[in-house]
Short mmCIF file of C-alpha atoms in Angstrom, two decimals:
data_model
loop_
_atom_site.label_atom_id
_atom_site.label_comp_id
_atom_site.label_asym_id
_atom_site.label_seq_id
_atom_site.Cartn_x
_atom_site.Cartn_y
_atom_site.Cartn_z
CA MET U 1 81.46 -1.88 -28.37
CA GLU U 2 78.69 -4.29 -28.69
CA ALA U 3 76.79 -3.46 -32.03
CA LEU U 4 73.70 -4.11 -30.50
CA PHE U 5 74.08 -2.09 -27.07
CA LYS U 6 75.73 1.16 -29.09
CA GLN U 7 72.79 1.13 -31.24
CA SER U 8 70.52 1.31 -28.18
CA ILE U 9 72.69 4.19 -26.74
CA ASP U 10 73.09 6.32 -30.27
CA ASP U 11 68.82 6.02 -30.47
CA LEU U 12 68.36 7.10 -26.94
CA LYS U 13 71.15 10.06 -27.41
CA ARG U 14 68.39 11.77 -29.43
CA PHE U 15 66.27 11.62 -26.82
CA GLN U 16 68.62 12.14 -23.97
CA LYS U 17 72.00 13.95 -22.80
CA PHE U 18 74.36 11.34 -21.13
CA SER U 19 77.34 13.34 -19.93
CA SER U 20 80.78 12.21 -20.39
CA ALA U 21 81.18 10.42 -17.26
CA GLU U 22 77.76 8.46 -17.94
CA LEU U 23 79.20 7.53 -21.43
CA LYS U 24 82.63 6.14 -19.58
CA MET U 25 80.44 4.07 -17.38
CA LEU U 26 78.81 2.60 -20.18
CA ASP U 27 81.50 2.21 -21.94
CA ASN U 28 82.93 0.49 -19.01
CA VAL U 29 79.92 -1.79 -18.85
CA ASP U 30 80.66 -3.22 -22.12
CA LYS U 31 84.26 -4.01 -21.09
CA ALA U 32 82.72 -5.58 -18.13
CA ALA U 33 80.42 -7.70 -20.37
CA GLU U 34 82.88 -9.01 -22.64
CA GLU U 35 85.44 -9.97 -19.24
CA MET U 36 82.17 -11.55 -17.62
CA ALA U 37 81.56 -13.66 -20.66
CA GLU U 38 83.81 -16.64 -20.67
CA PRO U 39 83.42 -17.21 -16.52
CA GLU U 40 79.77 -16.63 -16.52
CA PHE U 41 79.05 -19.73 -19.39
CA GLU U 42 81.53 -21.78 -17.53
CA HIS U 43 79.98 -21.51 -14.22
CA TYR U 44 76.65 -22.23 -16.17
CA LEU U 45 77.69 -25.38 -17.24
CA LYS U 46 78.98 -26.50 -13.94
CA HIS U 47 75.52 -25.31 -12.35
CA GLU U 48 77.39 -23.35 -10.11
CA VAL U 49 77.07 -19.15 -8.55
CA ASN U 50 79.43 -17.42 -10.62
CA MET U 51 81.32 -15.31 -7.80
CA ASP U 52 83.60 -13.82 -10.63
CA ALA U 53 80.68 -11.30 -11.67
CA PRO U 54 80.41 -9.42 -8.15
CA ARG U 55 84.69 -9.45 -8.83
CA ILE U 56 84.23 -7.74 -11.93
CA ALA U 57 81.26 -5.49 -11.31
CA LYS U 58 83.22 -4.04 -8.26
CA LYS U 59 86.60 -3.49 -10.75
CA TYR U 60 84.68 -1.43 -13.58
CA GLY U 61 82.44 0.37 -10.37
CA LEU U 62 78.93 -0.81 -11.85
CA LEU U 63 77.01 -1.30 -8.90
CA GLY U 64 76.56 1.94 -7.93
CA ILE U 65 75.64 3.75 -11.24
CA PRO U 66 71.99 5.22 -9.81
CA ILE U 67 73.74 5.72 -6.18
CA LYS U 68 73.98 9.38 -5.10
CA LYS U 69 78.11 10.31 -5.50
CA GLU U 70 77.84 11.08 -1.72
CA TYR U 71 76.98 7.74 -1.02
CA GLY U 72 79.97 6.22 -3.27
CA GLY U 73 77.90 6.12 -6.77
CA LEU U 74 77.99 7.92 -10.03
CA GLY U 75 74.81 9.68 -9.22
CA SER U 76 73.58 8.64 -12.76
CA ASN U 77 69.53 8.49 -13.89
CA HIS U 78 67.72 5.31 -14.48
CA LEU U 79 68.32 5.16 -18.76
CA VAL U 80 71.86 4.58 -17.71
CA THR U 81 71.26 1.85 -15.27
CA VAL U 82 68.67 0.47 -17.68
CA LEU U 83 71.21 0.19 -20.81
CA THR U 84 73.41 -1.58 -17.56
CA LYS U 85 71.05 -4.63 -17.59
CA GLU U 86 70.21 -4.61 -20.92
CA ARG U 87 74.03 -5.11 -22.01
CA LEU U 88 74.83 -7.84 -18.81
CA GLY U 89 71.11 -9.35 -19.92
CA GLN U 90 72.85 -10.38 -23.30
CA MET U 91 74.75 -13.13 -21.30
CA GLY U 92 71.50 -14.38 -19.53
CA LEU U 93 70.11 -13.27 -16.57
CA GLY U 94 72.46 -14.93 -13.50
CA PHE U 95 74.51 -11.62 -13.11
CA SER U 96 71.74 -9.82 -14.46
CA SER U 97 69.50 -11.45 -11.31
CA PHE U 98 72.53 -10.29 -8.62
CA TYR U 99 72.53 -6.95 -9.93
CA ASN U 100 68.89 -6.22 -10.17
CA VAL U 101 69.22 -7.02 -6.44
CA GLN U 102 72.31 -5.46 -5.06
CA VAL U 103 71.54 -1.88 -7.32
CA PHE U 104 67.55 -2.05 -8.28
CA LEU U 105 65.94 -3.69 -4.58
CA CYS U 106 68.57 -3.03 -1.92
CA GLY U 107 70.68 0.39 -3.30
CA LEU U 108 67.65 2.21 -4.32
CA SER U 109 65.77 1.17 -1.36
CA MET U 110 68.37 2.20 1.07
CA GLN U 111 68.89 5.77 -0.55
CA HIS U 112 65.29 6.36 -0.87
CA TRP U 113 64.37 5.13 2.85
CA GLY U 114 67.57 4.56 4.89
CA SER U 115 68.72 6.85 7.47
CA GLN U 116 72.05 8.83 7.04
CA GLU U 117 74.20 6.51 9.09
CA GLN U 118 72.40 3.57 6.98
CA LYS U 119 73.27 4.95 3.77
CA LYS U 120 77.25 6.42 4.84
CA THR U 121 77.75 2.90 6.04
CA TYR U 122 75.19 -0.23 3.87
CA LEU U 123 74.50 2.09 0.81
CA LYS U 124 77.84 3.10 0.14
CA GLN U 125 79.14 -0.51 1.15
CA ALA U 126 76.80 -1.58 -1.83
CA ALA U 127 77.49 0.96 -4.20
CA LYS U 128 81.22 -0.14 -3.96
CA GLY U 129 80.80 -3.89 -3.90
CA GLU U 130 82.00 -4.04 -0.61
CA LYS U 131 79.15 -5.72 0.67
CA ILE U 132 76.85 -8.43 -0.88
CA PHE U 133 72.75 -7.59 -0.41
CA ALA U 134 69.60 -9.63 -0.40
CA PHE U 135 65.85 -8.70 -0.21
CA GLY U 136 63.72 -10.82 1.71
CA LEU U 137 60.14 -10.57 0.69
CA THR U 138 59.28 -14.08 -0.29
CA GLU U 139 58.17 -16.71 1.34
CA PRO U 140 56.76 -20.56 1.07
CA GLN U 141 53.19 -19.13 1.47
CA ALA U 142 53.53 -15.42 0.24
CA GLY U 143 54.56 -14.88 -3.11
CA SER U 144 52.26 -12.37 -4.90
CA ASP U 145 50.59 -11.72 -1.66
CA PRO U 146 53.41 -10.39 0.37
CA THR U 147 51.00 -9.27 3.12
CA SER U 148 50.55 -12.87 4.03
CA MET U 149 53.79 -13.32 5.58
CA LYS U 150 54.49 -14.99 8.14
CA THR U 151 57.96 -13.78 9.26
CA ASN U 152 57.12 -11.82 12.68
CA TYR U 153 59.39 -9.49 15.12
CA GLU U 154 58.44 -8.55 18.56
CA LYS U 155 60.71 -6.27 21.06
CA LYS U 156 61.97 -7.30 23.58
CA GLU U 157 64.39 -5.63 25.94
CA GLY U 158 65.03 -2.66 23.34
CA ARG U 159 65.73 -4.76 20.49
CA PHE U 160 63.66 -6.40 17.86
CA VAL U 161 63.46 -10.13 17.73
CA LEU U 162 62.80 -11.90 13.72
CA ASN U 163 61.13 -15.43 13.50
CA GLY U 164 60.32 -16.62 9.99
CA THR U 165 61.37 -18.21 6.65
CA LYS U 166 61.94 -16.39 3.65
CA TYR U 167 62.44 -18.63 0.24
CA LEU U 168 63.60 -18.12 -3.48
CA ILE U 169 66.16 -15.32 -2.03
CA THR U 170 68.76 -14.33 -4.49
CA ASN U 171 71.84 -13.49 -3.19
CA GLY U 172 70.59 -15.29 -0.54
CA SER U 173 73.25 -17.61 0.52
CA ILE U 174 76.32 -15.19 -0.33
CA ALA U 175 74.58 -12.01 0.66
CA ASP U 176 76.59 -10.19 3.95
CA TYR U 177 73.17 -8.56 4.34
CA ILE U 178 69.75 -8.96 4.14
CA ILE U 179 67.14 -6.56 3.88
CA ILE U 180 64.48 -8.51 5.85
CA PHE U 181 60.41 -7.79 5.58
CA ALA U 182 58.47 -9.15 8.53
CA ARG U 183 54.94 -8.25 10.38
CA SER U 184 54.44 -7.45 13.67
CA LYS U 185 53.57 -10.39 16.16
CA THR U 186 51.34 -8.12 18.15
CA LEU U 187 50.12 -6.01 15.49
CA GLN U 188 49.38 -8.22 12.65
CA SER U 189 48.84 -4.67 10.12
CA GLU U 190 52.14 -3.98 10.62
CA TYR U 191 55.03 -4.74 8.64
CA SER U 192 58.54 -3.18 8.78
CA ALA U 193 61.84 -4.13 7.11
CA PHE U 194 65.42 -4.79 8.90
CA ILE U 195 68.82 -4.68 7.87
CA VAL U 196 70.53 -8.06 8.96
CA ASP U 197 73.54 -8.72 9.14
CA ALA U 198 73.92 -12.59 7.72
CA LYS U 199 76.53 -13.53 10.14
CA SER U 200 73.80 -12.78 13.08
CA SER U 201 73.38 -15.88 15.47
CA GLY U 202 70.04 -17.31 14.59
CA VAL U 203 70.30 -17.25 10.59
CA THR U 204 70.93 -20.29 8.81
CA ARG U 205 71.12 -20.15 4.75
CA MET U 206 70.39 -22.57 2.12
CA ARG U 207 71.41 -23.00 -1.22
CA LEU U 208 68.76 -23.74 -3.50
CA LYS U 209 70.23 -25.65 -6.48
CA GLU U 210 66.96 -27.31 -8.14
CA LYS U 211 66.44 -24.99 -10.65
CA ILE U 212 65.40 -25.00 -14.19
CA GLY U 213 67.99 -21.71 -15.12
CA LEU U 214 69.95 -18.91 -13.35
CA PHE U 215 72.47 -21.58 -12.71
CA THR U 216 75.24 -18.89 -11.94
CA SER U 217 72.88 -16.71 -9.95
CA ASP U 218 72.37 -17.69 -6.00
CA THR U 219 69.12 -18.51 -4.88
CA ALA U 220 68.32 -19.53 -1.08
CA MET U 221 65.95 -20.19 1.58
CA LEU U 222 66.72 -18.82 4.68
CA GLU U 223 65.47 -19.66 8.46
CA PHE U 224 65.34 -16.81 11.48
CA LYS U 225 65.01 -18.43 14.72
CA ASP U 226 65.11 -15.38 17.50
CA VAL U 227 67.35 -13.24 15.23
CA GLU U 228 68.13 -9.71 17.37
CA VAL U 229 68.17 -6.51 15.58
CA ASP U 230 68.29 -3.02 17.08
CA ASP U 231 66.90 -0.01 16.28
CA GLY U 232 69.68 1.37 13.97
CA MET U 233 68.67 -1.55 11.86
CA VAL U 234 64.91 -0.83 11.13
CA LEU U 235 65.02 0.66 7.41
CA GLY U 236 62.61 3.20 7.46
CA GLU U 237 60.50 3.65 10.44
CA ILE U 238 58.59 1.04 12.07
CA GLY U 239 55.05 0.27 10.23
CA THR U 240 56.39 1.28 6.40
CA GLY U 241 57.25 -1.98 5.69
CA MET U 242 54.89 -2.87 2.84
CA LYS U 243 55.69 0.65 1.33
CA ILE U 244 59.62 -0.12 1.35
CA ALA U 245 59.10 -3.45 -0.31
CA TYR U 246 56.46 -2.16 -2.95
CA SER U 247 58.71 0.46 -3.69
CA GLY U 248 61.51 -1.73 -4.07
CA LEU U 249 59.51 -3.92 -6.05
CA LEU U 250 58.70 -1.02 -8.28
CA ASN U 251 62.41 -1.11 -8.82
CA GLY U 252 63.11 -4.49 -9.44
CA ARG U 253 60.50 -4.60 -12.14
CA LEU U 254 62.19 -1.80 -14.10
CA GLY U 255 65.55 -4.08 -13.83
CA VAL U 256 63.61 -7.10 -14.95
CA ALA U 257 62.59 -5.69 -18.30
CA SER U 258 65.81 -4.04 -18.75
CA GLY U 259 67.49 -7.54 -18.43
CA CYS U 260 64.94 -9.08 -20.92
CA ILE U 261 65.59 -6.55 -23.64
CA GLY U 262 69.31 -8.25 -23.18
CA ILE U 263 67.83 -11.40 -23.56
CA ILE U 264 66.39 -10.84 -26.68
CA GLU U 265 69.88 -8.93 -27.90
CA GLY U 266 71.56 -12.07 -26.95
CA SER U 267 68.96 -14.27 -29.34
CA LEU U 268 69.12 -12.03 -31.64
CA ASN U 269 73.06 -12.01 -31.67
CA ALA U 270 72.77 -15.80 -31.40
CA VAL U 271 70.59 -16.40 -34.36
CA LEU U 272 72.40 -14.11 -37.09
CA SER U 273 75.50 -15.62 -36.08
CA ARG U 274 74.09 -19.26 -36.62
CA ALA U 275 71.74 -18.31 -40.03
CA ARG U 276 74.94 -17.49 -41.60
CA GLU U 277 77.34 -19.83 -40.57
CA ARG U 278 74.83 -23.18 -40.72
CA VAL U 279 74.39 -24.66 -43.95
CA GLN U 280 71.43 -27.09 -44.88
CA HIS U 281 69.83 -28.28 -48.09
CA GLY U 282 72.77 -26.94 -50.04
CA LYS U 283 72.55 -23.07 -48.52
CA GLN U 284 73.03 -21.18 -45.55
CA ILE U 285 69.84 -21.58 -43.29
CA GLY U 286 69.42 -17.59 -43.32
CA LYS U 287 68.34 -17.84 -46.90
CA HIS U 288 65.68 -20.45 -45.80
CA GLN U 289 62.24 -18.06 -45.46
CA LEU U 290 61.00 -19.96 -42.15
CA ILE U 291 64.38 -19.09 -40.63
CA GLN U 292 63.96 -15.88 -41.46
CA LYS U 293 60.49 -15.73 -40.05
CA HIS U 294 62.49 -16.56 -36.88
CA ILE U 295 65.17 -13.58 -37.06
CA ALA U 296 61.66 -10.99 -38.13
CA GLU U 297 60.06 -11.96 -34.85
CA ILE U 298 63.08 -11.38 -32.55
CA ALA U 299 63.78 -7.99 -34.45
CA GLN U 300 60.53 -6.88 -33.73
CA ASN U 301 60.38 -8.20 -30.22
CA LEU U 302 63.44 -6.12 -29.87
CA GLU U 303 61.90 -2.84 -30.65
CA MET U 304 58.68 -3.72 -29.10
CA ALA U 305 60.30 -4.55 -25.80
CA ARG U 306 63.01 -2.05 -25.55
CA TRP U 307 60.83 1.30 -25.95
CA PRO U 308 58.36 0.82 -22.94
CA THR U 309 60.93 0.38 -20.80
CA TYR U 310 63.25 3.11 -21.41
CA PHE U 311 59.66 5.23 -21.22
CA ALA U 312 59.29 3.63 -18.16
CA ALA U 313 62.57 4.96 -16.63
CA ILE U 314 62.30 8.24 -17.70
CA GLN U 315 58.58 7.84 -16.14
CA ARG U 316 60.71 6.81 -12.73
CA ALA U 317 62.69 9.61 -13.26
CA ASP U 318 59.49 12.12 -12.99
CA TYR U 319 58.37 10.71 -10.14
CA GLU U 320 61.65 10.57 -7.75
CA LYS U 321 61.76 14.87 -8.69
CA ASN U 322 58.65 14.49 -6.67
CA ILE U 323 57.73 11.70 -4.90
CA ALA U 324 54.83 13.62 -2.93
CA ASP U 325 52.86 13.58 -6.35
CA LYS U 326 50.35 10.43 -6.53
CA ALA U 327 49.52 10.87 -9.78
CA LEU U 328 53.39 10.48 -11.16
CA ILE U 329 53.81 7.33 -9.20
CA GLU U 330 50.21 5.88 -10.16
CA GLU U 331 52.04 6.65 -13.62
CA ALA U 332 54.98 5.09 -12.84
CA GLU U 333 53.61 1.86 -11.81
CA LEU U 334 51.53 1.24 -14.82
CA ARG U 335 54.51 2.57 -17.38
CA THR U 336 56.95 -0.32 -15.15
CA ALA U 337 54.23 -2.85 -15.67
CA LEU U 338 53.76 -2.59 -18.95
CA ALA U 339 57.24 -2.46 -19.73
CA LYS U 340 57.77 -5.82 -17.03
CA LYS U 341 55.16 -7.54 -18.98
CA ILE U 342 55.78 -6.91 -22.33
CA ALA U 343 59.42 -7.60 -21.97
CA SER U 344 59.40 -10.66 -20.14
CA ARG U 345 57.05 -12.34 -22.42
CA LEU U 346 58.95 -10.89 -25.61
CA ALA U 347 62.08 -12.33 -23.92
CA PHE U 348 60.46 -15.92 -23.63
CA GLU U 349 59.37 -15.81 -27.01
CA SER U 350 62.96 -14.96 -28.53
CA ALA U 351 64.87 -16.98 -26.46
CA ASP U 352 61.98 -19.94 -28.12
CA HIS U 353 62.87 -18.51 -31.82
CA ALA U 354 66.12 -18.71 -30.90
CA VAL U 355 66.25 -22.76 -29.88
CA GLN U 356 64.24 -23.41 -33.10
CA VAL U 357 66.84 -21.61 -35.18
CA PHE U 358 69.73 -23.58 -33.82
CA GLY U 359 67.43 -26.70 -33.97
CA GLY U 360 69.07 -30.09 -32.12
CA PHE U 361 72.07 -28.01 -30.85
CA GLY U 362 69.66 -25.64 -29.50
CA TYR U 363 68.19 -27.80 -26.37
CA SER U 364 71.98 -27.58 -25.28
CA LEU U 365 73.25 -25.66 -22.36
CA LEU U 366 76.19 -25.69 -24.75
CA SER U 367 74.55 -23.69 -27.66
CA PRO U 368 74.15 -19.90 -27.29
CA ALA U 369 70.54 -20.63 -27.19
CA GLY U 370 70.01 -23.16 -24.55
CA PRO U 371 70.66 -20.86 -21.45
CA LEU U 372 68.95 -17.72 -22.67
CA PHE U 373 65.81 -19.86 -23.10
CA CYS U 374 66.19 -21.41 -19.55
CA ASP U 375 66.87 -18.15 -17.64
CA SER U 376 64.28 -15.64 -19.77
CA ARG U 377 61.00 -18.28 -18.16
CA VAL U 378 61.67 -17.13 -14.58
CA THR U 379 61.30 -13.02 -15.80
CA ARG U 380 57.36 -14.24 -16.19
CA ILE U 381 57.43 -14.72 -12.38
CA TYR U 382 59.84 -13.19 -10.12
CA GLU U 383 59.09 -9.44 -9.34
CA GLY U 384 55.76 -9.65 -9.90
CA ALA U 385 54.22 -12.66 -12.54
CA ASP U 386 52.33 -11.94 -15.44
CA GLU U 387 48.88 -12.33 -13.72
CA ILE U 388 49.84 -9.39 -11.39
CA MET U 389 50.97 -7.65 -14.06
CA GLU U 390 47.93 -7.42 -15.94
CA LEU U 391 45.62 -6.88 -12.79
CA LYS U 392 48.07 -3.79 -12.31
CA ILE U 393 47.77 -2.58 -15.68
CA ALA U 394 43.68 -3.16 -15.78
CA SER U 395 43.31 -1.67 -12.47
CA GLU U 396 45.44 1.56 -13.66
CA VAL U 397 43.53 2.16 -16.84
CA LEU U 398 40.00 1.43 -15.32
CA GLY U 399 40.54 3.78 -12.47
CA LYS U 400 39.82 4.18 -8.80
CA GLY U 401 37.50 1.41 -7.73
CA TYR U 402 38.70 -1.57 -9.82
CA GLU U 403 41.37 -2.82 -7.93
CA ALA U 404 41.84 -6.55 -8.23
CA TYR U 405 43.14 -6.88 -5.06
CA SER U 406 43.82 -4.09 -1.86
#
């Protein structure tokens, strides 16, 4: 098993008892990551979506880890899922982003908000890797403020009709189903979520390739023109869309923080290998003090990112035991915002240190450092930009009445 991943598991064993099934799954996660590494690298260089990754994830049963057994999952706690994202993140965030949407955003949202029929059908398909899902919230003019979305719905002849545009949607052009958020055309303050078949008449999808990184992750723009959805595809209830969106983002932020730990671990592995093998000025560069400074910074970043993220996962589990407790959800939101903000910043800094240690070669996508650097930048934007996380953290610490935005 990869050394840093094993260390994380061993450290957490001091505080959390893992079942034999969970430990076996974590071993499968490591095997899946090993099998995924080569195709992920090859597809990254070609700037193409890695469709080997969903297949490998399905092969090792990775997509149902936090999903209840009755819906095709393992029924494990959030720490196991966090560790999974951590290991996958060592390769970069291409597959990690796919996983975040499939499991953290869509899977957990359907488990919490879906009807029994939806769980037995769509959630089970997601957990088993039989169908790919996307989370359609962001729009060209609605990023940090999803309530400004323009996508709308109205009810006609017993069916809901959706119109609008979604932008920067991970898994958007490869998904079988998309959870779409829209506002009522007649009641502007009402938002709802719908599970939409991507093959529905009126759905147009365009892959977005002009990205700084995440080349193996599918990103798309989606157009909906008079797309019809029946009552059975409403996720939750009509009018609960924003609650579903915000709970999904809470899950997603934990997933992003977890992947960022992997970025830091990948950076550390890369620089350790480079420092031992590369010789300049008559000695291994690892013996130069300024190179050691970069390595020390990455090692410190790893410890600073791990524990806020692990604690957020524990806090999230406490909240799920009593979802009616407002204090618990506020604490979970604070801890998750802290984890996401801290881990994403440190991941970007660590990847930057890795590029510096590699020198000119580090600026190439052929190096281990280049893809990590390109991928890490987006973590400070998606699932809640740095600035939004800071506002959430400050308002939670200040207390009621200090919200910077409603």
